Amino acid sequence: MKIVDAKVIVCSPGRNFVTLKIETDEGVYGLGDATLNGRELAVATYLKEHIIPCIINRDPFDSEDIWHYLYRGVYWRRGAVNMTAIGAVDMALWDIKGKALGVPVHKLLGGKSRHRLLAYTHAQGKDMDETLQKVSDILNKGFKAIRIQSGIPGFEKVYGIAKDKGTYEPATTGGKPDEEIWNTEKYLAYIPELFQTVRKEFGKDLHLLHDSHHRLSSIEAARLGKELEPHHLFWLEDTVPAELQQNFEWIRRHTTTPLAVGEIFNTIFDCQHLITQQLIDYIRMTVAHGGGLTPMMKIAHLAELYGIRTGCHGPSDLSPINLGACLHFGTAINNFGIQEYMGYYPITMEVFDLKHKFEEGYFYPSEEPGLGVDMDFEKAGNYPYKKAFLPINRLEDGTLFHW
Ligand code: KDG
Ligand code: MG
């Protein structure tokens, strides 16, 4: 089997998505998600100009060598744009292998380690009352695990909170990024009260998660973790900006709240210290941004040795193709923890077809050959790309801060 062509499809059914379609001489094609929120065209160009010419005539079954060719072979390593592009190629190759052999991708990665996968979704409200109402609505939909974010009194825009009643979408269209204002003290004073109220209203059985979106120092993260201990979180996510992996040593010393991190990591070297020193409980890298299934399997196996479980990033700003890849990954490994699932806009699902079934808080992996996700290329053409940026964040005195 030979790769004969590859196309990059940039479309915007509800939001921007970049998809790589690799075609073979046997008519089988594979799909890979190459979406990097706010930097879509950088990945699309990198694929078109620098990657596609190098994979033509290659055997798609040689995914390990192709991965090393694109990672090691180019000399310039790591980085979100680079790794997302490599991730899309790798994902599409596994899709082709599954389709060519007539098996779902999890069968090629180690088979079925479980028959269903726990998923969490987001409850977000502009204040306490609206957030509690959202939790109640989500529980009625059958979810067993909920990430809870809430507007903070005194702030107009807060990470994770939708501007209107709709789904949260951080990117905004227009010529420049939006700006948000942040105050850590107000956040730290409010969040423990929020979780105390949620536990009081909804009891002990529900899994609760929270995302600090990299805005704390290690000692602030330690304080938050400690104050949340009575409410038994499933995890506290992205407390500190994680370039400095040693930060987690400080947090770990002070709290038993489980810690999760990794959505902006893109290689094993971003989390090697965190895993081997057991400084986290969940690694949240996702297949698209982590360079594909090939390196993600290696990361999962390293994490397994240290008792760390996975929790793949799965926001609606990655396409259903990435979700499909994450579900096969989560099905095959032993140390799956949980899968993020925000859902998609109905118009997104006019273009993408996800075969994996979701019911009462769990995903049931598809048995369709390949990744179990398809795309209507004609309909995609009806939704052209719209320039969009992720916001930036400043402190009240104007200091540029972590978003
Ligand atoms: O594009 C950025 C989002 O994917 C990110 O902000 C979402 O933090 C996020 C999460 O946990 O899903
Ligand atoms: Mg997050």
Short mmCIF file of C-alpha atoms and ligand atoms in Angstrom, two decimals:
data_model
loop_
_atom_site.label_atom_id
_atom_site.label_comp_id
_atom_site.label_asym_id
_atom_site.label_seq_id
_atom_site.Cartn_x
_atom_site.Cartn_y
_atom_site.Cartn_z
CA MET A 1 0.00 0.00 0.00
CA LYS A 2 1.22 3.51 -0.87
CA ILE A 3 0.28 7.06 0.07
CA VAL A 4 -0.59 8.82 -3.20
CA ASP A 5 -1.94 12.17 -2.03
CA ALA A 6 -2.87 14.21 1.04
CA LYS A 7 -5.16 17.21 1.44
CA VAL A 8 -5.62 19.77 4.19
CA ILE A 9 -9.22 20.81 4.77
CA VAL A 10 -9.77 24.02 6.76
CA CYS A 11 -13.42 24.61 7.61
CA SER A 12 -15.52 26.41 10.18
CA PRO A 13 -18.79 24.61 10.96
CA GLY A 14 -19.44 26.44 14.24
CA ARG A 15 -15.71 27.00 14.78
CA ASN A 16 -12.46 26.40 12.90
CA PHE A 17 -11.14 22.89 12.31
CA VAL A 18 -8.13 21.68 10.31
CA THR A 19 -8.31 18.13 8.95
CA LEU A 20 -5.66 16.10 7.16
CA LYS A 21 -6.90 13.50 4.66
CA ILE A 22 -4.27 10.99 3.50
CA GLU A 23 -5.18 9.00 0.38
CA THR A 24 -3.74 5.65 -0.70
CA ASP A 25 -3.40 3.78 -3.98
CA GLU A 26 -5.97 1.25 -2.70
CA GLY A 27 -8.68 3.88 -2.30
CA VAL A 28 -8.60 3.79 1.52
CA TYR A 29 -8.18 7.19 3.17
CA GLY A 30 -7.28 8.22 6.70
CA LEU A 31 -8.26 11.33 8.68
CA GLY A 32 -6.21 13.26 11.23
CA ASP A 33 -7.21 16.27 13.33
CA ALA A 34 -4.71 19.13 12.89
CA THR A 35 -6.61 21.83 14.79
CA LEU A 36 -4.59 24.19 17.00
CA ASN A 37 -6.94 26.82 18.37
CA GLY A 38 -6.02 30.32 17.15
CA ARG A 39 -3.07 29.03 15.08
CA GLU A 40 -4.95 26.92 12.53
CA LEU A 41 -3.30 28.23 9.37
CA ALA A 42 0.21 27.78 10.75
CA VAL A 43 -0.40 24.01 11.05
CA ALA A 44 -2.22 23.86 7.70
CA THR A 45 0.71 25.57 5.94
CA TYR A 46 3.30 23.42 7.68
CA LEU A 47 1.45 20.31 6.54
CA LYS A 48 1.01 21.51 2.96
CA GLU A 49 4.46 22.93 2.41
CA HIS A 50 6.75 20.76 4.48
CA ILE A 51 5.12 17.47 5.46
CA ILE A 52 2.88 16.21 2.67
CA PRO A 53 5.66 16.15 0.02
CA CYS A 54 7.73 13.89 2.33
CA ILE A 55 5.06 11.24 2.90
CA ILE A 56 4.00 10.64 -0.72
CA ASN A 57 4.91 7.09 -1.84
CA ARG A 58 5.47 5.93 1.75
CA ASP A 59 3.74 2.76 3.02
CA PRO A 60 1.14 3.96 5.58
CA PHE A 61 1.80 0.84 7.68
CA ASP A 62 5.30 2.19 8.48
CA SER A 63 3.84 4.65 11.00
CA GLU A 64 6.73 4.28 13.50
CA ASP A 65 9.39 5.18 10.93
CA ILE A 66 7.26 7.96 9.42
CA TRP A 67 6.80 9.45 12.92
CA HIS A 68 10.57 9.47 13.55
CA TYR A 69 11.22 10.83 10.05
CA LEU A 70 8.92 13.81 10.82
CA TYR A 71 10.08 14.31 14.43
CA ARG A 72 13.77 13.43 14.52
CA GLY A 73 14.48 13.71 10.83
CA VAL A 74 13.67 17.41 10.47
CA TYR A 75 16.17 18.46 13.16
CA TRP A 76 13.72 21.09 14.62
CA ARG A 77 11.94 19.25 17.42
CA ARG A 78 8.90 19.76 19.65
CA GLY A 79 6.58 22.81 19.59
CA ALA A 80 2.78 22.94 19.30
CA VAL A 81 2.58 23.65 15.53
CA ASN A 82 5.10 20.97 14.64
CA MET A 83 3.66 18.31 16.96
CA THR A 84 0.04 18.98 15.92
CA ALA A 85 1.02 18.50 12.27
CA ILE A 86 2.91 15.27 13.07
CA GLY A 87 -0.04 14.18 15.25
CA ALA A 88 -2.47 14.58 12.35
CA VAL A 89 -0.28 12.43 10.07
CA ASP A 90 0.07 9.73 12.71
CA MET A 91 -3.68 9.70 13.47
CA ALA A 92 -4.52 9.40 9.76
CA LEU A 93 -2.03 6.51 9.32
CA TRP A 94 -3.65 4.53 12.16
CA ASP A 95 -7.06 5.25 10.60
CA ILE A 96 -5.79 3.82 7.28
CA LYS A 97 -4.27 0.75 8.96
CA GLY A 98 -7.55 0.02 10.78
CA LYS A 99 -9.64 0.48 7.64
CA ALA A 100 -7.26 -1.60 5.48
CA LEU A 101 -7.32 -4.47 7.99
CA GLY A 102 -11.04 -4.09 8.75
CA VAL A 103 -10.52 -3.51 12.51
CA PRO A 104 -11.13 -0.62 14.94
CA VAL A 105 -7.89 1.16 15.87
CA HIS A 106 -7.98 -0.03 19.52
CA LYS A 107 -7.50 -3.62 18.25
CA LEU A 108 -4.12 -2.53 16.81
CA LEU A 109 -3.06 -0.69 19.99
CA GLY A 110 -3.51 -3.55 22.44
CA GLY A 111 -7.18 -4.48 22.17
CA LYS A 112 -9.98 -3.85 24.62
CA SER A 113 -8.94 -3.04 28.18
CA ARG A 114 -12.49 -1.88 29.00
CA HIS A 115 -15.88 -1.85 27.33
CA ARG A 116 -16.81 1.73 28.28
CA LEU A 117 -15.00 4.97 29.09
CA LEU A 118 -15.98 7.45 31.79
CA ALA A 119 -16.37 11.00 30.42
CA TYR A 120 -16.68 14.39 32.09
CA THR A 121 -18.33 17.49 30.79
CA HIS A 122 -18.39 21.15 31.83
CA ALA A 123 -20.84 22.99 34.08
CA GLN A 124 -20.26 26.72 33.82
CA GLY A 125 -22.38 29.61 34.99
CA LYS A 126 -21.93 33.33 35.36
CA ASP A 127 -22.54 33.05 39.15
CA MET A 128 -23.16 30.45 41.86
CA ASP A 129 -26.90 30.03 41.11
CA GLU A 130 -26.45 29.60 37.38
CA THR A 131 -23.58 27.15 37.96
CA LEU A 132 -25.70 25.04 40.35
CA GLN A 133 -28.51 24.99 37.79
CA LYS A 134 -26.03 23.79 35.12
CA VAL A 135 -24.80 21.00 37.42
CA SER A 136 -28.38 19.88 37.93
CA ASP A 137 -29.09 19.93 34.14
CA ILE A 138 -25.95 17.91 33.42
CA LEU A 139 -26.78 15.35 36.10
CA ASN A 140 -30.17 14.92 34.46
CA LYS A 141 -28.35 14.04 31.24
CA GLY A 142 -26.68 11.13 33.05
CA PHE A 143 -23.11 12.46 33.49
CA LYS A 144 -21.21 11.01 36.44
CA ALA A 145 -18.32 13.50 36.34
CA ILE A 146 -18.50 17.29 35.94
CA ARG A 147 -15.87 19.99 35.62
CA ILE A 148 -17.19 23.02 37.45
CA GLN A 149 -16.22 26.60 36.54
CA SER A 150 -18.03 29.72 37.66
CA GLY A 151 -17.91 33.46 37.10
CA ILE A 152 -16.15 35.24 39.95
CA PRO A 153 -17.99 38.10 41.65
CA GLY A 154 -16.66 41.39 40.27
CA PHE A 155 -15.34 40.02 36.94
CA GLU A 156 -16.99 40.43 33.59
CA LYS A 157 -15.16 37.64 31.71
CA VAL A 158 -13.66 34.58 33.38
CA TYR A 159 -11.95 31.58 31.79
CA GLY A 160 -14.41 28.75 31.12
CA ILE A 161 -17.58 30.86 31.25
CA ALA A 162 -19.66 31.36 28.09
CA LYS A 163 -20.60 34.93 27.16
CA ASP A 164 -24.19 33.86 26.50
CA LYS A 165 -26.20 30.77 27.42
CA GLY A 166 -24.39 28.67 24.79
CA THR A 167 -21.36 26.37 24.87
CA TYR A 168 -18.09 27.92 26.05
CA GLU A 169 -15.82 28.91 23.16
CA PRO A 170 -12.64 30.73 24.16
CA ALA A 171 -11.60 31.92 20.68
CA THR A 172 -13.12 35.08 19.26
CA THR A 173 -13.23 36.10 15.61
CA GLY A 174 -11.74 39.41 14.56
CA GLY A 175 -8.41 41.02 13.89
CA LYS A 176 -6.91 40.74 17.40
CA PRO A 177 -7.24 38.67 20.59
CA ASP A 178 -9.82 39.70 23.22
CA GLU A 179 -8.47 40.86 26.57
CA GLU A 180 -9.61 39.58 29.97
CA ILE A 181 -8.84 40.84 33.49
CA TRP A 182 -7.81 38.59 36.39
CA ASN A 183 -7.43 38.72 40.18
CA THR A 184 -6.08 35.58 41.87
CA GLU A 185 -7.09 36.59 45.42
CA LYS A 186 -10.77 36.93 44.44
CA TYR A 187 -10.60 33.57 42.65
CA LEU A 188 -8.98 31.80 45.63
CA ALA A 189 -11.55 33.27 48.02
CA TYR A 190 -14.50 32.04 45.92
CA ILE A 191 -13.67 28.55 44.60
CA PRO A 192 -13.68 26.60 47.92
CA GLU A 193 -17.11 28.11 48.72
CA LEU A 194 -18.35 27.04 45.28
CA PHE A 195 -17.30 23.42 45.81
CA GLN A 196 -18.66 23.34 49.35
CA THR A 197 -22.06 24.45 48.00
CA VAL A 198 -21.97 21.95 45.13
CA ARG A 199 -21.22 19.06 47.52
CA LYS A 200 -23.99 20.20 49.89
CA GLU A 201 -26.54 20.39 47.06
CA PHE A 202 -25.58 17.31 45.06
CA GLY A 203 -23.98 14.90 47.53
CA LYS A 204 -20.86 12.76 47.56
CA ASP A 205 -21.27 10.42 44.60
CA LEU A 206 -20.64 12.84 41.77
CA HIS A 207 -17.04 13.21 40.47
CA LEU A 208 -16.04 16.88 40.62
CA LEU A 209 -13.23 18.45 38.60
CA HIS A 210 -11.89 21.99 38.34
CA ASP A 211 -9.49 23.83 36.00
CA SER A 212 -7.32 26.72 37.30
CA HIS A 213 -5.99 27.28 33.77
CA HIS A 214 -2.34 27.79 34.80
CA ARG A 215 -3.01 30.97 36.81
CA LEU A 216 -1.56 30.12 40.21
CA SER A 217 1.88 30.13 41.76
CA SER A 218 2.90 26.83 43.34
CA ILE A 219 2.12 28.07 46.87
CA GLU A 220 -1.29 29.41 45.77
CA ALA A 221 -1.98 26.06 44.12
CA ALA A 222 -1.00 24.31 47.34
CA ARG A 223 -3.45 26.53 49.28
CA LEU A 224 -6.29 25.84 46.84
CA GLY A 225 -5.60 22.10 46.83
CA LYS A 226 -5.62 22.06 50.63
CA GLU A 227 -8.84 24.04 50.93
CA LEU A 228 -10.56 21.77 48.40
CA GLU A 229 -9.51 18.58 50.22
CA PRO A 230 -12.79 18.22 52.20
CA HIS A 231 -14.75 18.21 48.91
CA HIS A 232 -12.78 15.29 47.42
CA LEU A 233 -12.15 16.41 43.85
CA PHE A 234 -11.52 13.88 41.09
CA TRP A 235 -8.81 16.33 40.00
CA LEU A 236 -7.57 19.89 40.15
CA GLU A 237 -6.29 20.79 36.69
CA ASP A 238 -3.54 23.07 35.39
CA THR A 239 -2.85 24.91 38.62
CA VAL A 240 0.51 26.39 37.57
CA PRO A 241 2.11 27.15 34.21
CA ALA A 242 3.92 23.87 33.80
CA GLU A 243 7.09 24.83 31.95
CA LEU A 244 8.79 24.42 35.31
CA GLN A 245 7.97 20.85 36.23
CA GLN A 246 9.62 21.23 39.67
CA ASN A 247 6.72 23.53 40.67
CA PHE A 248 4.66 20.42 41.26
CA GLU A 249 7.03 19.25 44.00
CA TRP A 250 5.86 22.18 46.13
CA ILE A 251 2.18 21.61 45.44
CA ARG A 252 2.47 17.89 46.14
CA ARG A 253 4.10 18.48 49.53
CA HIS A 254 1.06 20.41 50.73
CA THR A 255 -2.05 18.73 49.39
CA THR A 256 -3.72 15.38 48.79
CA THR A 257 -6.07 16.82 46.13
CA PRO A 258 -5.33 14.83 42.92
CA LEU A 259 -3.49 16.88 40.29
CA ALA A 260 -3.90 16.85 36.50
CA VAL A 261 -1.90 18.65 33.83
CA GLY A 262 -0.81 18.34 30.21
CA GLU A 263 -3.24 19.92 27.73
CA ILE A 264 -0.54 22.20 26.33
CA PHE A 265 2.24 19.61 26.47
CA ASN A 266 3.36 18.09 23.20
CA THR A 267 6.13 15.59 23.95
CA ILE A 268 7.02 13.04 26.59
CA PHE A 269 9.79 15.40 27.74
CA ASP A 270 7.17 17.90 28.98
CA CYS A 271 5.92 15.37 31.53
CA GLN A 272 8.80 12.95 32.09
CA HIS A 273 9.80 14.51 35.44
CA LEU A 274 6.15 14.86 36.54
CA ILE A 275 5.52 11.18 35.80
CA THR A 276 8.71 9.59 37.07
CA GLN A 277 8.61 11.64 40.30
CA GLN A 278 4.87 10.87 40.73
CA LEU A 279 4.06 14.57 41.03
CA ILE A 280 0.71 14.26 39.22
CA ASP A 281 -2.19 11.83 39.21
CA TYR A 282 -3.48 12.37 35.66
CA ILE A 283 -1.66 13.19 32.43
CA ARG A 284 -3.97 15.27 30.21
CA MET A 285 -2.08 15.33 26.91
CA THR A 286 -4.27 14.69 23.92
CA VAL A 287 -3.60 12.70 20.76
CA ALA A 288 -3.74 15.67 18.32
CA HIS A 289 -1.33 17.96 20.17
CA GLY A 290 0.79 15.15 21.62
CA GLY A 291 2.12 14.07 18.21
CA GLY A 292 -0.38 11.27 17.55
CA LEU A 293 -1.14 7.78 18.84
CA THR A 294 2.44 6.54 18.36
CA PRO A 295 4.02 8.77 21.07
CA MET A 296 0.87 8.84 23.23
CA MET A 297 1.05 5.05 23.68
CA LYS A 298 4.64 5.44 24.91
CA ILE A 299 3.58 8.18 27.36
CA ALA A 300 0.69 6.04 28.64
CA HIS A 301 3.02 3.10 29.18
CA LEU A 302 5.53 5.26 31.07
CA ALA A 303 2.69 6.68 33.21
CA GLU A 304 1.37 3.16 33.87
CA LEU A 305 4.67 2.24 35.56
CA TYR A 306 4.15 5.08 38.04
CA GLY A 307 0.42 4.56 38.71
CA ILE A 308 -0.60 7.68 36.78
CA ARG A 309 -3.77 7.62 34.71
CA THR A 310 -4.81 9.47 31.56
CA GLY A 311 -7.42 12.20 31.05
CA CYS A 312 -7.10 13.32 27.43
CA HIS A 313 -7.89 16.92 26.67
CA GLY A 314 -11.08 16.83 24.58
CA PRO A 315 -12.51 20.31 24.21
CA SER A 316 -14.93 21.24 21.43
CA ASP A 317 -12.06 23.20 19.85
CA LEU A 318 -10.56 19.89 18.72
CA SER A 319 -12.52 17.99 16.09
CA PRO A 320 -14.44 14.74 16.63
CA ILE A 321 -11.55 13.01 14.81
CA ASN A 322 -9.30 13.73 17.79
CA LEU A 323 -12.03 12.48 20.14
CA GLY A 324 -12.26 9.25 18.16
CA ALA A 325 -8.49 8.77 18.43
CA CYS A 326 -8.61 9.47 22.20
CA LEU A 327 -11.39 6.90 22.66
CA HIS A 328 -9.41 4.14 20.91
CA PHE A 329 -6.34 5.11 22.96
CA GLY A 330 -8.39 5.07 26.18
CA THR A 331 -9.94 1.70 25.26
CA ALA A 332 -6.58 0.04 24.63
CA ILE A 333 -4.42 1.20 27.56
CA ASN A 334 -4.65 -0.16 31.08
CA ASN A 335 -4.28 3.20 32.84
CA PHE A 336 -7.17 5.14 31.32
CA GLY A 337 -8.65 7.62 33.80
CA ILE A 338 -11.34 9.75 32.20
CA GLN A 339 -12.12 11.48 28.87
CA GLU A 340 -13.11 15.14 28.53
CA TYR A 341 -16.24 15.60 26.41
CA MET A 342 -17.79 19.05 25.98
CA GLY A 343 -20.02 18.06 23.08
CA TYR A 344 -20.12 19.91 19.73
CA TYR A 345 -22.33 22.44 18.00
CA PRO A 346 -25.07 20.70 15.94
CA ILE A 347 -23.59 22.30 12.78
CA THR A 348 -20.19 20.74 13.57
CA MET A 349 -21.91 17.36 13.55
CA GLU A 350 -23.38 18.08 10.09
CA VAL A 351 -19.80 17.83 8.82
CA PHE A 352 -18.31 15.17 11.14
CA ASP A 353 -19.79 11.76 11.88
CA LEU A 354 -18.67 10.23 15.19
CA LYS A 355 -19.55 6.54 15.38
CA HIS A 356 -18.69 6.15 19.08
CA LYS A 357 -21.85 5.99 21.18
CA PHE A 358 -22.29 8.14 24.27
CA GLU A 359 -24.79 7.10 26.94
CA GLU A 360 -25.35 8.05 30.58
CA GLY A 361 -21.88 9.50 31.14
CA TYR A 362 -19.89 6.83 29.27
CA PHE A 363 -18.50 6.36 25.78
CA TYR A 364 -18.82 2.94 24.15
CA PRO A 365 -15.97 2.51 21.62
CA SER A 366 -16.97 2.04 18.00
CA GLU A 367 -16.20 -1.29 16.31
CA GLU A 368 -16.07 0.35 12.85
CA PRO A 369 -12.76 -0.14 11.02
CA GLY A 370 -10.31 2.72 11.66
CA LEU A 371 -10.91 5.63 14.02
CA GLY A 372 -14.71 5.49 13.70
CA VAL A 373 -15.05 9.11 12.56
CA ASP A 374 -15.89 10.32 9.05
CA MET A 375 -16.32 13.68 7.40
CA ASP A 376 -18.59 15.15 4.72
CA PHE A 377 -16.04 17.01 2.57
CA GLU A 378 -18.67 18.71 0.43
CA LYS A 379 -20.52 20.13 3.44
CA ALA A 380 -17.20 21.23 4.97
CA GLY A 381 -16.73 23.43 1.88
CA ASN A 382 -19.83 25.42 2.89
CA TYR A 383 -18.10 26.71 6.04
CA PRO A 384 -14.99 28.74 5.20
CA TYR A 385 -12.29 29.52 7.78
CA LYS A 386 -12.82 32.59 9.99
CA LYS A 387 -9.78 34.22 11.55
CA ALA A 388 -9.99 33.73 15.33
CA PHE A 389 -7.71 34.17 18.34
CA LEU A 390 -7.59 32.87 21.90
CA PRO A 391 -7.86 35.72 24.42
CA ILE A 392 -5.04 37.17 26.45
CA ASN A 393 -5.25 37.93 30.16
CA ARG A 394 -4.03 40.90 32.24
CA LEU A 395 -3.99 41.70 35.95
CA GLU A 396 -6.04 44.69 37.05
CA ASP A 397 -2.99 46.98 36.81
CA GLY A 398 -2.39 45.94 33.20
CA THR A 399 0.37 43.35 33.77
CA LEU A 400 0.25 40.63 31.13
CA PHE A 401 -0.69 37.36 32.86
CA HIS A 402 -1.28 33.68 32.05
CA TRP A 403 -4.48 32.98 30.13
O1 KDG B 1 -8.15 26.16 23.08
C1 KDG B 1 -7.94 26.17 24.46
C2 KDG B 1 -8.92 25.27 25.15
O2 KDG B 1 -8.90 24.00 24.57
C3 KDG B 1 -8.68 25.13 26.62
O3 KDG B 1 -8.71 26.39 27.21
C4 KDG B 1 -9.75 24.23 27.21
O4 KDG B 1 -8.66 24.21 29.35
C5 KDG B 1 -9.39 23.66 28.55
C6 KDG B 1 -9.95 22.36 28.90
O5 KDG B 1 -9.60 21.86 29.95
O6 KDG B 1 -10.73 21.83 28.11
MG MG B 2 -7.94 22.76 30.83
#
